[in-house]
mmCIF file of C-alpha atoms in Angstrom:
data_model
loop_
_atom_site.group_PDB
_atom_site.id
_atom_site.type_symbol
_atom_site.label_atom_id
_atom_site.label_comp_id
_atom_site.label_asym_id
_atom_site.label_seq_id
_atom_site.Cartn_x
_atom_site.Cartn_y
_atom_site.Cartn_z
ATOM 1 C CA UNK A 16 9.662 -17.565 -3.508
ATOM 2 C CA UNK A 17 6.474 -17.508 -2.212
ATOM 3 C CA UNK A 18 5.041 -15.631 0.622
ATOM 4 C CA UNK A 19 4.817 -17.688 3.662
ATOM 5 C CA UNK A 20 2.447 -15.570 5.788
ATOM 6 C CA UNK A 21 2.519 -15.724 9.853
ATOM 7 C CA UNK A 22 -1.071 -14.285 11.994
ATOM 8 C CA UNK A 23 -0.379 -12.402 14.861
ATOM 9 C CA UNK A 24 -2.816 -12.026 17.860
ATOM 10 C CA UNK A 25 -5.004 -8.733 18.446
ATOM 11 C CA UNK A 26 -2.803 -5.466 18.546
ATOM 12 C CA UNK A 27 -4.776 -2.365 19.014
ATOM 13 C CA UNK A 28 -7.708 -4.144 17.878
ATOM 14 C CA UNK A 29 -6.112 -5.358 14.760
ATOM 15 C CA UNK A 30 -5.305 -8.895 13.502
ATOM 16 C CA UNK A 31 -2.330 -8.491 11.332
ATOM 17 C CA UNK A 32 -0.409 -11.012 9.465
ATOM 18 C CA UNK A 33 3.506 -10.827 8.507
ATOM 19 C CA UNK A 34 4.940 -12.335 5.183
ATOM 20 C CA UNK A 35 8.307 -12.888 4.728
ATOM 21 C CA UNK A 36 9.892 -12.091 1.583
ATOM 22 C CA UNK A 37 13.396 -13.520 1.283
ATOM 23 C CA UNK A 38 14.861 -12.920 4.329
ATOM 24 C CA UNK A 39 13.120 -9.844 4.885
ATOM 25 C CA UNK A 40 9.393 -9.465 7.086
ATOM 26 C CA UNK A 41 6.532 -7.289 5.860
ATOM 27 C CA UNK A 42 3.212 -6.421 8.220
ATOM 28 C CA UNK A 43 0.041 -6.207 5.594
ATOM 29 C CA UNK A 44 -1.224 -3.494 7.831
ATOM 30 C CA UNK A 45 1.457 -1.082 6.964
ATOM 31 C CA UNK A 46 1.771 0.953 3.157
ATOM 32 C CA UNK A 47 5.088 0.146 1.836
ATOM 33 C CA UNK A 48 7.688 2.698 0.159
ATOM 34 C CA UNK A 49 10.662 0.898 -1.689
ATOM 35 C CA UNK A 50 14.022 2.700 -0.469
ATOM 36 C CA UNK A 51 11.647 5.058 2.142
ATOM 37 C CA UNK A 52 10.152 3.054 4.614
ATOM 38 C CA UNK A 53 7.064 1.138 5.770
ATOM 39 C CA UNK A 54 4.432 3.307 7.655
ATOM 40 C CA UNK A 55 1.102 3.485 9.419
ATOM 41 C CA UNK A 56 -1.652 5.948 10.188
ATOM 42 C CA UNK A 57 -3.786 5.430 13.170
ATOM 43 C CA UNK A 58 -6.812 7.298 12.859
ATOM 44 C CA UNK A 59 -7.188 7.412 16.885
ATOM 45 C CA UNK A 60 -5.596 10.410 18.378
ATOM 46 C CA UNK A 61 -3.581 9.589 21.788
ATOM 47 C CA UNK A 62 -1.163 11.516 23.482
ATOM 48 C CA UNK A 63 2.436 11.680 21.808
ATOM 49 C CA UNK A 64 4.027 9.110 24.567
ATOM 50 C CA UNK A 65 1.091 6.862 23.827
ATOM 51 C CA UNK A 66 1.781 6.914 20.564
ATOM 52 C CA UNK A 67 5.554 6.559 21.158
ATOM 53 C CA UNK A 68 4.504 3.296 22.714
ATOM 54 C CA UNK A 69 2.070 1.924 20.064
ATOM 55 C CA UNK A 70 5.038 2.140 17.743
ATOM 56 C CA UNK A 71 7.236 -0.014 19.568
ATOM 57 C CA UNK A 72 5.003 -2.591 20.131
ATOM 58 C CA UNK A 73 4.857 -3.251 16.210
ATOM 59 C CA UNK A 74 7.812 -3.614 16.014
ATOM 60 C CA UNK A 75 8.675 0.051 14.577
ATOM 61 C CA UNK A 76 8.667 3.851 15.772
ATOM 62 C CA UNK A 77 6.614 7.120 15.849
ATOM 63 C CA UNK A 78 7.938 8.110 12.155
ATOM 64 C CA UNK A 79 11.151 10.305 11.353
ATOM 65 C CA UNK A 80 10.403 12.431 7.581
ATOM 66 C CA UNK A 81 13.894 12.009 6.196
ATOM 67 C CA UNK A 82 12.941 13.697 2.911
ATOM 68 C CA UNK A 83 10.465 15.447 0.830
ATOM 69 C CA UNK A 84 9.827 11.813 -0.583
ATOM 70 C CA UNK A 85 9.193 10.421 2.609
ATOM 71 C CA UNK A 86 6.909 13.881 3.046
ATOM 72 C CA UNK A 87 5.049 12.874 0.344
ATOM 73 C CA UNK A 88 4.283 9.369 1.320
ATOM 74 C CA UNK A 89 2.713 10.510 4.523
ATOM 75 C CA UNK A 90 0.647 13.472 3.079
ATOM 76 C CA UNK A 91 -0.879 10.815 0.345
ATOM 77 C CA UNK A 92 -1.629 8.315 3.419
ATOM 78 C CA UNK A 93 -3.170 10.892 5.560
ATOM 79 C CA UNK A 94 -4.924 12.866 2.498
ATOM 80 C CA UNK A 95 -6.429 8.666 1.561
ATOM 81 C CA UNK A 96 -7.239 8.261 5.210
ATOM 82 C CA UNK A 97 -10.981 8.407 6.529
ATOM 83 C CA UNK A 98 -11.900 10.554 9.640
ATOM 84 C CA UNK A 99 -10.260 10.468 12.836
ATOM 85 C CA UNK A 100 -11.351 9.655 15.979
ATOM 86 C CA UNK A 101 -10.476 11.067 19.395
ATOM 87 C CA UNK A 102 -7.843 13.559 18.249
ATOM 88 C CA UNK A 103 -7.887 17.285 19.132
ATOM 89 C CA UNK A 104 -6.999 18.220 15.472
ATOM 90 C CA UNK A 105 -8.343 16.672 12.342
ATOM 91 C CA UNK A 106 -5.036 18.139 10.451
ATOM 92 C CA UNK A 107 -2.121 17.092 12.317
ATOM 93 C CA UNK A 108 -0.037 13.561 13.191
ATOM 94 C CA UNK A 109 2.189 13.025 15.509
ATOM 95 C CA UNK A 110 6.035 12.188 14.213
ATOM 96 C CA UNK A 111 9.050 11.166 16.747
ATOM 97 C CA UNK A 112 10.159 14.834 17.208
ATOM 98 C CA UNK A 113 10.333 16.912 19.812
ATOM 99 C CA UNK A 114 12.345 19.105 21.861
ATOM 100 C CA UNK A 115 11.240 18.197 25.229
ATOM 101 C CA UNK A 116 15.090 18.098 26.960
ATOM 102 C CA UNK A 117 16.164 21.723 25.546
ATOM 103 C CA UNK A 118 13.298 24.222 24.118
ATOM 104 C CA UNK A 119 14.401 24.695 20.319
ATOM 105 C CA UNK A 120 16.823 21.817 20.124
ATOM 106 C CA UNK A 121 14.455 19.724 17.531
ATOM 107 C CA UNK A 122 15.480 16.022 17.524
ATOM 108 C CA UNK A 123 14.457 12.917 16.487
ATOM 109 C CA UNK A 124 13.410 9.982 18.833
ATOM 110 C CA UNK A 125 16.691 8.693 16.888
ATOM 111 C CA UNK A 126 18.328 11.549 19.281
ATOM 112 C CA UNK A 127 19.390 12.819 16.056
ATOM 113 C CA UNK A 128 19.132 16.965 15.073
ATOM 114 C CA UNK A 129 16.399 17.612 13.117
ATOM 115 C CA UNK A 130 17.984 18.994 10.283
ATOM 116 C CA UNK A 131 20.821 16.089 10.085
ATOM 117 C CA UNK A 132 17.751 13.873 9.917
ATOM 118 C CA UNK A 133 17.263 15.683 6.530
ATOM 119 C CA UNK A 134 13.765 17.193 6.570
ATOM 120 C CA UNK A 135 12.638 20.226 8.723
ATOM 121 C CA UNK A 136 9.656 21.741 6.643
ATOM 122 C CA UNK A 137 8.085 23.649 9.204
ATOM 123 C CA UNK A 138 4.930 25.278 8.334
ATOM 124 C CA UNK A 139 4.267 29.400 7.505
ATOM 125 C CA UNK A 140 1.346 28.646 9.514
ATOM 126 C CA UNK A 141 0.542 30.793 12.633
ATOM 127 C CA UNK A 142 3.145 33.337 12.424
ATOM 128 C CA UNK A 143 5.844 30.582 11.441
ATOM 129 C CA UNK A 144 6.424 27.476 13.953
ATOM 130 C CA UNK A 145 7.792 26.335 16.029
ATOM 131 C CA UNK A 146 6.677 28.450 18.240
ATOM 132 C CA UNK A 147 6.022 26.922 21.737
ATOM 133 C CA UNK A 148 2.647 28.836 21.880
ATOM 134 C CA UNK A 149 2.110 28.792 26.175
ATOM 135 C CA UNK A 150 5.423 27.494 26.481
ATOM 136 C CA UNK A 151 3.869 23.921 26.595
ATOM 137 C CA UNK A 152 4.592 22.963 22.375
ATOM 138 C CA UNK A 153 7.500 20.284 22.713
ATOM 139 C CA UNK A 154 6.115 17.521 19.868
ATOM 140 C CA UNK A 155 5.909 17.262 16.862
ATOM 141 C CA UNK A 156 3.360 16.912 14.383
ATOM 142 C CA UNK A 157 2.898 16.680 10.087
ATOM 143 C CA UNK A 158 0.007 18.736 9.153
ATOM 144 C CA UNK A 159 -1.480 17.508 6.328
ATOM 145 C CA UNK A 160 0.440 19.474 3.277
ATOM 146 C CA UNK A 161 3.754 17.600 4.886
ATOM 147 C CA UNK A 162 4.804 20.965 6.822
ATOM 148 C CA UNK A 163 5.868 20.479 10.555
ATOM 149 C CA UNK A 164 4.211 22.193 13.610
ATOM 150 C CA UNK A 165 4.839 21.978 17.484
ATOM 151 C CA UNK A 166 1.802 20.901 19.559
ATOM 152 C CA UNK A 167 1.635 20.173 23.501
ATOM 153 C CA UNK A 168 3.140 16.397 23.501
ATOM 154 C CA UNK A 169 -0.568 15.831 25.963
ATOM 155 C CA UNK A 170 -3.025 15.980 23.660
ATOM 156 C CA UNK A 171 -4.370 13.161 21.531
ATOM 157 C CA UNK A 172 -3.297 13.384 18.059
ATOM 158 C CA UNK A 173 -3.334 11.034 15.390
ATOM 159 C CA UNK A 174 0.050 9.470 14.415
ATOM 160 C CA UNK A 175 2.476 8.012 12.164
ATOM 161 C CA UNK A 176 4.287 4.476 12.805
ATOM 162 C CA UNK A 177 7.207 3.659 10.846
ATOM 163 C CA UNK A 178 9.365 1.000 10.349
ATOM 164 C CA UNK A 179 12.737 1.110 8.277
ATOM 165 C CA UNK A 180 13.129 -0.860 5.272
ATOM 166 C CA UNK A 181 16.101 -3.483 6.246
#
């Protein structure tokens, strides 16, 4: 079957087309994972709820790791990526984690635990994290070895945008 491609407008400053294979609907701005996912890094840093946002308007989420594979995949993206812009650290992503309703009760923005979502890597880093360093660290982040840290969910971070294969 052949790919029958549909442009979309401007989103972010992006013109982005979607194919649809089969029954199935692809965005060409996205890196593709058979049996992981399809995901996105934007360079730009914004705060985590910004980024929350972003991801819903294409259609998809701030990303979930739900396995060293899926660990992987993100490290390579970020590791391929150019510079960013606008974020506080040049090392860290933003994921849909946090533990903003109970400090130390990691979920997903699935409202899933962390470790039922299958990956909680979090980094040696610092003394070990999470740590809620000035009691402000509720999101989450991917540094770029595919460890987790906790960051202040105000501060603009790069970030990764997922959306589930179907």
């Amino acid at each position: 079957m052949k790919d029958n491609p549909i442009y979309f407008p401007l989103s972010h400053g992006t013109t982005w087309k979607c194919n649809f294979v089969g029954n199935k609907h692809r965005r060409d701005d996205y890196h593709h994972s058979p049996g992981i996912g399809s995901h996105k890094l934007h360079t730009r840093g914004k705060t985590w709820n910004e980024a929350r946002k972003i991801c819903i308007e294409e259609g998809g989420h701030l990303a979930v790791i739900n396995s060293i594979a899926e660990a992987n995949v993100l490290s390579n993206l970020f590791n391929q990526s150019g510079s960013l812009t606008d974020a506080t650290y040049s090392n860290q992503m933003y994921l849909g984690i946090h533990d903003i309703f109970v400090e130390g009760d990691w979920v997903t923005i699935h409202d899933e635990s962390l470790i039922k979502s299958g990956y909680s890597a979090w980094t040696d880093k610092w003394g070990g994290q999470p740590d809620n360093a000035g009691s402000i660290q509720n999101c989450g982040t991917m540094l770029e070895d595919g460890t987790l840290d906790d960051v202040a969910c105000d501060i603009p971070v790069a970030f990764f945008c997922e959306i589930p294969d179907v």
